[in-house]
């Protein structure tokens, strides 16, 4: 295996390996820093490809695309999922830690490897029993909540205790709200940030949130945080 280069035109349509999407998305600020670094010093770390698909380095690929420059890569060939996961995990271990996205990334990678919860805490320093317990509970309620954190987005939930809709960016906040909602006798309607803009989507908010004040707060937050 050796480092090679694509021209800008050749690199445009490189697809993603499914395993690459187990890793966290850069924040907008982090991506700007990466782009500036590549613009100043060039692409220092080659992108890893598995059978022509990006396994590691999708943000570097996007940065090079936006800058209109060529791309350095290493083709790994037809390696197995297990071997590919090991490479992604090695790359993940060297990343900055301490964010919710990085913890969700570690959790998803451990799940993909088939490691049990008690093993997860020995694989990544950013994980502990409390985090793993909370992520496991959240995943059972709705795995999309974890994927939202992985993409550096917040999760919008209806908080039954306080009768209002709030945006949560922490595992503890989501876990606490879901547990609180589960303890209530009345049915709780969860509201997530994945509202469809397609014409086929039909949704009557009044049917789910009868309180006028709660509906007003929902739309206020929806338009404030809509991307």
Short mmCIF file of N, CA, C and O in Angstrom, two decimals, residues 127-216:
data_model
loop_
_atom_site.label_atom_id
_atom_site.label_comp_id
_atom_site.label_asym_id
_atom_site.label_seq_id
_atom_site.Cartn_x
_atom_site.Cartn_y
_atom_site.Cartn_z
N UNK A 127 -15.28 6.62 27.56
CA UNK A 127 -16.49 5.93 27.99
C UNK A 127 -16.36 5.47 29.44
O UNK A 127 -15.28 5.11 29.89
N UNK A 128 -17.48 5.50 30.16
CA UNK A 128 -17.55 4.89 31.48
C UNK A 128 -18.91 4.22 31.61
O UNK A 128 -19.73 4.29 30.69
N UNK A 129 -19.15 3.55 32.71
CA UNK A 129 -20.38 2.79 32.87
C UNK A 129 -21.62 3.68 32.77
O UNK A 129 -22.65 3.29 32.22
N UNK A 130 -21.52 4.89 33.33
CA UNK A 130 -22.66 5.80 33.31
C UNK A 130 -23.02 6.20 31.89
O UNK A 130 -24.20 6.18 31.51
N UNK A 131 -22.02 6.57 31.09
CA UNK A 131 -22.27 6.97 29.71
C UNK A 131 -22.84 5.82 28.89
O UNK A 131 -23.79 5.98 28.12
N UNK A 132 -22.27 4.64 29.07
CA UNK A 132 -22.73 3.48 28.30
C UNK A 132 -24.17 3.14 28.68
O UNK A 132 -25.00 2.84 27.81
N UNK A 133 -24.49 3.21 29.97
CA UNK A 133 -25.86 2.93 30.43
C UNK A 133 -26.84 3.91 29.79
O UNK A 133 -27.92 3.52 29.30
N UNK A 134 -26.49 5.18 29.80
CA UNK A 134 -27.40 6.19 29.25
C UNK A 134 -27.56 6.03 27.74
O UNK A 134 -28.68 6.14 27.22
N UNK A 135 -26.47 5.76 27.03
CA UNK A 135 -26.57 5.59 25.58
C UNK A 135 -27.37 4.35 25.22
O UNK A 135 -28.13 4.36 24.25
N UNK A 136 -27.21 3.29 25.99
CA UNK A 136 -27.97 2.08 25.74
C UNK A 136 -29.47 2.34 25.91
O UNK A 136 -30.29 1.89 25.10
N UNK A 137 -29.83 3.08 26.95
CA UNK A 137 -31.25 3.40 27.19
C UNK A 137 -31.80 4.30 26.07
O UNK A 137 -32.89 4.05 25.54
N UNK A 138 -31.04 5.33 25.70
CA UNK A 138 -31.47 6.25 24.64
C UNK A 138 -31.64 5.50 23.33
O UNK A 138 -32.61 5.70 22.59
N UNK A 139 -30.71 4.60 23.03
CA UNK A 139 -30.77 3.84 21.78
C UNK A 139 -32.03 2.98 21.72
O UNK A 139 -32.66 2.86 20.66
N UNK A 140 -32.42 2.41 22.85
CA UNK A 140 -33.64 1.60 22.87
C UNK A 140 -34.88 2.45 22.63
O UNK A 140 -35.85 2.01 22.01
N UNK A 141 -34.85 3.69 23.14
CA UNK A 141 -35.99 4.59 22.93
C UNK A 141 -36.05 5.06 21.48
O UNK A 141 -37.11 5.04 20.86
N UNK A 142 -34.92 5.50 20.95
CA UNK A 142 -34.85 5.97 19.56
C UNK A 142 -33.39 6.17 19.18
O UNK A 142 -32.77 7.16 19.60
N UNK A 143 -32.79 5.29 18.38
CA UNK A 143 -31.38 5.42 18.02
C UNK A 143 -31.08 6.70 17.25
O UNK A 143 -29.93 7.14 17.18
N UNK A 144 -32.11 7.31 16.65
CA UNK A 144 -31.89 8.55 15.90
C UNK A 144 -31.41 9.68 16.81
O UNK A 144 -30.71 10.59 16.36
N UNK A 145 -31.77 9.62 18.09
CA UNK A 145 -31.30 10.64 19.02
C UNK A 145 -29.77 10.60 19.14
O UNK A 145 -29.10 11.63 19.17
N UNK A 146 -29.21 9.39 19.20
CA UNK A 146 -27.75 9.26 19.26
C UNK A 146 -27.12 9.70 17.94
O UNK A 146 -26.07 10.35 17.93
N UNK A 147 -27.75 9.35 16.82
CA UNK A 147 -27.19 9.74 15.53
C UNK A 147 -27.20 11.27 15.37
O UNK A 147 -26.31 11.83 14.73
N UNK A 148 -28.18 11.92 15.95
CA UNK A 148 -28.21 13.39 15.90
C UNK A 148 -27.02 13.97 16.64
O UNK A 148 -26.36 14.90 16.16
N UNK A 149 -26.71 13.43 17.82
CA UNK A 149 -25.54 13.90 18.57
C UNK A 149 -24.26 13.60 17.81
O UNK A 149 -23.31 14.41 17.82
N UNK A 150 -24.21 12.45 17.14
CA UNK A 150 -23.03 12.09 16.35
C UNK A 150 -22.80 13.11 15.24
O UNK A 150 -21.65 13.40 14.88
N UNK A 151 -23.88 13.67 14.71
CA UNK A 151 -23.79 14.68 13.65
C UNK A 151 -23.67 16.10 14.21
O UNK A 151 -23.84 17.07 13.49
N UNK A 152 -23.40 16.20 15.52
CA UNK A 152 -23.21 17.49 16.19
C UNK A 152 -24.48 18.33 16.18
O UNK A 152 -24.42 19.56 16.14
N UNK A 153 -25.64 17.66 16.20
CA UNK A 153 -26.91 18.36 16.25
C UNK A 153 -27.58 18.11 17.60
O UNK A 153 -27.21 17.20 18.33
N UNK A 154 -28.57 18.94 17.88
CA UNK A 154 -29.33 18.77 19.12
C UNK A 154 -30.58 17.94 18.84
O UNK A 154 -31.01 17.81 17.71
N UNK A 155 -31.15 17.41 19.92
CA UNK A 155 -32.36 16.61 19.83
C UNK A 155 -33.50 17.40 20.46
O UNK A 155 -33.38 17.88 21.59
N UNK A 156 -34.59 17.52 19.74
CA UNK A 156 -35.75 18.24 20.24
C UNK A 156 -36.74 17.25 20.86
O UNK A 156 -37.21 16.34 20.19
N UNK A 157 -37.05 17.47 22.13
CA UNK A 157 -37.95 16.57 22.85
C UNK A 157 -39.01 17.36 23.61
O UNK A 157 -38.76 18.48 24.08
N UNK A 158 -40.17 16.76 23.72
CA UNK A 158 -41.21 17.31 24.58
C UNK A 158 -40.96 16.82 26.00
O UNK A 158 -40.90 15.62 26.24
N UNK A 159 -40.79 17.76 26.93
CA UNK A 159 -40.53 17.43 28.33
C UNK A 159 -41.86 17.43 29.08
O UNK A 159 -42.45 18.48 29.31
N UNK A 160 -42.34 16.25 29.42
CA UNK A 160 -43.63 16.12 30.07
C UNK A 160 -43.65 16.78 31.44
O UNK A 160 -44.64 17.40 31.85
N UNK A 161 -42.56 16.69 32.17
CA UNK A 161 -42.50 17.25 33.53
C UNK A 161 -42.77 18.75 33.52
O UNK A 161 -43.50 19.28 34.36
N UNK A 162 -42.14 19.46 32.58
CA UNK A 162 -42.28 20.92 32.51
C UNK A 162 -43.25 21.37 31.42
O UNK A 162 -43.42 22.56 31.19
N UNK A 163 -43.86 20.41 30.71
CA UNK A 163 -44.85 20.70 29.68
C UNK A 163 -44.32 21.69 28.65
O UNK A 163 -44.94 22.71 28.34
N UNK A 164 -43.12 21.39 28.10
CA UNK A 164 -42.57 22.26 27.07
C UNK A 164 -41.60 21.48 26.20
O UNK A 164 -41.12 20.40 26.58
N UNK A 165 -41.32 22.04 25.04
CA UNK A 165 -40.38 21.44 24.09
C UNK A 165 -39.03 22.10 24.26
O UNK A 165 -38.92 23.33 24.32
N UNK A 166 -38.00 21.28 24.35
CA UNK A 166 -36.66 21.80 24.54
C UNK A 166 -35.68 21.10 23.61
O UNK A 166 -35.95 20.00 23.12
N UNK A 167 -34.53 21.74 23.37
CA UNK A 167 -33.46 21.15 22.57
C UNK A 167 -32.35 20.69 23.49
O UNK A 167 -31.89 21.44 24.35
N UNK A 168 -31.92 19.45 23.28
CA UNK A 168 -30.91 18.84 24.15
C UNK A 168 -29.66 18.48 23.35
O UNK A 168 -29.76 17.83 22.31
N UNK A 169 -28.52 18.86 23.90
CA UNK A 169 -27.26 18.53 23.24
C UNK A 169 -26.36 17.65 24.07
O UNK A 169 -25.19 17.46 23.74
N UNK A 170 -26.90 17.11 25.17
CA UNK A 170 -26.11 16.25 26.04
C UNK A 170 -26.81 14.92 26.26
O UNK A 170 -28.04 14.83 26.24
N UNK A 171 -26.02 13.90 26.48
CA UNK A 171 -26.57 12.58 26.76
C UNK A 171 -27.38 12.59 28.06
O UNK A 171 -28.45 11.99 28.13
N UNK A 172 -26.89 13.30 29.05
CA UNK A 172 -27.59 13.36 30.34
C UNK A 172 -28.96 14.01 30.18
O UNK A 172 -29.95 13.54 30.74
N UNK A 173 -29.02 15.11 29.41
CA UNK A 173 -30.28 15.81 29.22
C UNK A 173 -31.32 14.95 28.52
O UNK A 173 -32.49 14.90 28.92
N UNK A 174 -30.90 14.26 27.47
CA UNK A 174 -31.81 13.39 26.73
C UNK A 174 -32.26 12.23 27.61
O UNK A 174 -33.46 11.91 27.68
N UNK A 175 -31.31 11.61 28.29
CA UNK A 175 -31.62 10.47 29.16
C UNK A 175 -32.60 10.87 30.27
O UNK A 175 -33.60 10.19 30.50
N UNK A 176 -32.32 11.99 30.92
CA UNK A 176 -33.16 12.43 32.03
C UNK A 176 -34.57 12.73 31.56
O UNK A 176 -35.55 12.38 32.23
N UNK A 177 -34.69 13.37 30.40
CA UNK A 177 -36.01 13.72 29.87
C UNK A 177 -36.79 12.47 29.48
O UNK A 177 -37.98 12.34 29.77
N UNK A 178 -36.12 11.54 28.79
CA UNK A 178 -36.80 10.31 28.39
C UNK A 178 -37.25 9.50 29.61
O UNK A 178 -38.34 8.93 29.62
N UNK A 179 -36.41 9.44 30.63
CA UNK A 179 -36.78 8.72 31.86
C UNK A 179 -37.95 9.41 32.55
O UNK A 179 -38.86 8.75 33.05
N UNK A 180 -37.91 10.75 32.57
CA UNK A 180 -39.00 11.50 33.18
C UNK A 180 -40.30 11.31 32.43
O UNK A 180 -41.37 11.14 33.03
N UNK A 181 -40.22 11.30 31.10
CA UNK A 181 -41.42 11.08 30.30
C UNK A 181 -41.99 9.68 30.53
O UNK A 181 -43.20 9.49 30.57
N UNK A 182 -41.10 8.70 30.65
CA UNK A 182 -41.54 7.31 30.84
C UNK A 182 -42.25 7.13 32.17
O UNK A 182 -43.11 6.26 32.32
N UNK A 183 -41.89 7.97 33.15
CA UNK A 183 -42.50 7.85 34.47
C UNK A 183 -43.90 8.44 34.52
O UNK A 183 -44.65 8.18 35.46
N UNK A 184 -44.26 9.23 33.51
CA UNK A 184 -45.59 9.85 33.48
C UNK A 184 -46.63 8.84 32.98
O UNK A 184 -46.34 8.03 32.10
N UNK A 185 -47.81 8.91 33.51
CA UNK A 185 -48.86 7.97 33.13
C UNK A 185 -49.42 8.28 31.75
O UNK A 185 -49.78 7.38 30.99
N UNK A 186 -49.51 9.57 31.41
CA UNK A 186 -50.09 9.95 30.12
C UNK A 186 -49.12 9.66 28.98
O UNK A 186 -47.91 9.67 29.15
N UNK A 187 -49.68 9.42 27.81
CA UNK A 187 -48.86 9.17 26.63
C UNK A 187 -48.08 10.44 26.27
O UNK A 187 -48.62 11.53 26.28
N UNK A 188 -46.81 10.28 25.96
CA UNK A 188 -45.95 11.40 25.61
C UNK A 188 -45.59 11.33 24.14
O UNK A 188 -45.19 10.28 23.64
N UNK A 189 -45.75 12.43 23.43
CA UNK A 189 -45.36 12.50 22.03
C UNK A 189 -43.99 13.14 21.93
O UNK A 189 -43.78 14.26 22.37
N UNK A 190 -43.02 12.39 21.40
CA UNK A 190 -41.68 12.93 21.23
C UNK A 190 -41.63 13.79 19.97
O UNK A 190 -42.23 13.46 18.95
N UNK A 191 -40.91 14.88 20.03
CA UNK A 191 -40.75 15.76 18.87
C UNK A 191 -39.26 15.86 18.58
O UNK A 191 -38.49 16.30 19.42
N UNK A 192 -38.85 15.41 17.40
CA UNK A 192 -37.44 15.40 17.04
C UNK A 192 -37.19 16.43 15.95
O UNK A 192 -38.12 16.92 15.33
N UNK A 193 -35.91 16.77 15.68
CA UNK A 193 -35.62 17.77 14.65
C UNK A 193 -35.68 17.25 13.23
O UNK A 193 -35.16 17.88 12.32
N UNK A 194 -36.33 16.12 13.01
CA UNK A 194 -36.36 15.53 11.68
C UNK A 194 -37.73 15.74 11.02
O UNK A 194 -38.30 14.85 10.44
N UNK A 195 -38.25 16.93 11.14
CA UNK A 195 -39.52 17.23 10.49
C UNK A 195 -39.29 17.34 8.99
O UNK A 195 -38.39 18.03 8.53
N UNK A 196 -40.12 16.65 8.22
CA UNK A 196 -39.93 16.60 6.78
C UNK A 196 -40.46 17.85 6.11
O UNK A 196 -41.44 18.43 6.53
N UNK A 197 -39.77 18.27 5.06
CA UNK A 197 -40.22 19.40 4.26
C UNK A 197 -40.89 18.95 2.97
O UNK A 197 -41.21 19.76 2.11
N UNK A 198 -41.06 17.65 2.81
CA UNK A 198 -41.62 17.14 1.56
C UNK A 198 -43.12 17.36 1.52
O UNK A 198 -43.80 17.34 2.56
N UNK A 199 -43.71 17.56 0.32
CA UNK A 199 -45.15 17.79 0.20
C UNK A 199 -45.98 16.63 0.71
O UNK A 199 -47.12 16.81 1.12
N UNK A 200 -45.40 15.40 0.68
CA UNK A 200 -46.16 14.23 1.09
C UNK A 200 -46.30 14.12 2.61
O UNK A 200 -47.08 13.34 3.11
N UNK A 201 -45.52 14.92 3.33
CA UNK A 201 -45.51 14.80 4.79
C UNK A 201 -46.74 15.50 5.37
O UNK A 201 -47.01 16.65 5.08
N UNK A 202 -47.50 14.78 6.17
CA UNK A 202 -48.68 15.35 6.81
C UNK A 202 -48.56 15.19 8.32
O UNK A 202 -48.29 14.12 8.82
N UNK A 203 -48.77 16.29 9.01
CA UNK A 203 -48.60 16.27 10.46
C UNK A 203 -49.46 17.36 11.07
O UNK A 203 -49.33 18.53 10.69
N UNK A 204 -50.35 17.01 11.95
CA UNK A 204 -51.20 17.99 12.62
C UNK A 204 -50.71 18.15 14.06
O UNK A 204 -50.91 17.27 14.90
N UNK A 205 -50.04 19.26 14.31
CA UNK A 205 -49.43 19.46 15.62
C UNK A 205 -50.49 19.51 16.72
O UNK A 205 -50.25 19.05 17.84
N UNK A 206 -51.66 20.04 16.40
CA UNK A 206 -52.72 20.16 17.41
C UNK A 206 -53.15 18.80 17.95
O UNK A 206 -53.56 18.67 19.11
N UNK A 207 -53.05 17.77 17.09
CA UNK A 207 -53.44 16.43 17.53
C UNK A 207 -52.48 15.88 18.58
O UNK A 207 -52.85 15.01 19.37
N UNK A 208 -51.24 16.37 18.55
CA UNK A 208 -50.21 15.81 19.42
C UNK A 208 -49.89 16.72 20.61
O UNK A 208 -49.52 16.23 21.68
N UNK A 209 -50.01 18.04 20.41
CA UNK A 209 -49.74 18.99 21.48
C UNK A 209 -50.94 19.92 21.59
O UNK A 209 -51.00 20.97 20.93
N UNK A 210 -51.94 19.56 22.37
CA UNK A 210 -53.16 20.35 22.43
C UNK A 210 -53.00 21.73 23.07
O UNK A 210 -53.77 22.64 22.79
N UNK A 211 -52.00 21.92 23.94
CA UNK A 211 -51.83 23.19 24.62
C UNK A 211 -51.30 24.24 23.66
O UNK A 211 -50.24 24.06 23.04
N UNK A 212 -52.00 25.37 23.51
CA UNK A 212 -51.63 26.42 22.57
C UNK A 212 -50.26 27.00 22.89
O UNK A 212 -49.44 27.26 21.99
N UNK A 213 -49.98 27.20 24.18
CA UNK A 213 -48.69 27.78 24.58
C UNK A 213 -47.54 26.85 24.20
O UNK A 213 -46.49 27.32 23.74
N UNK A 214 -47.74 25.55 24.37
CA UNK A 214 -46.69 24.58 24.02
C UNK A 214 -46.48 24.56 22.51
O UNK A 214 -45.34 24.44 22.04
N UNK A 215 -47.57 24.70 21.72
CA UNK A 215 -47.42 24.73 20.26
C UNK A 215 -46.66 25.98 19.82
O UNK A 215 -45.80 25.92 18.94
N UNK A 216 -46.97 27.12 20.43
CA UNK A 216 -46.26 28.36 20.09
C UNK A 216 -44.77 28.23 20.38
O UNK A 216 -43.93 28.66 19.59
#
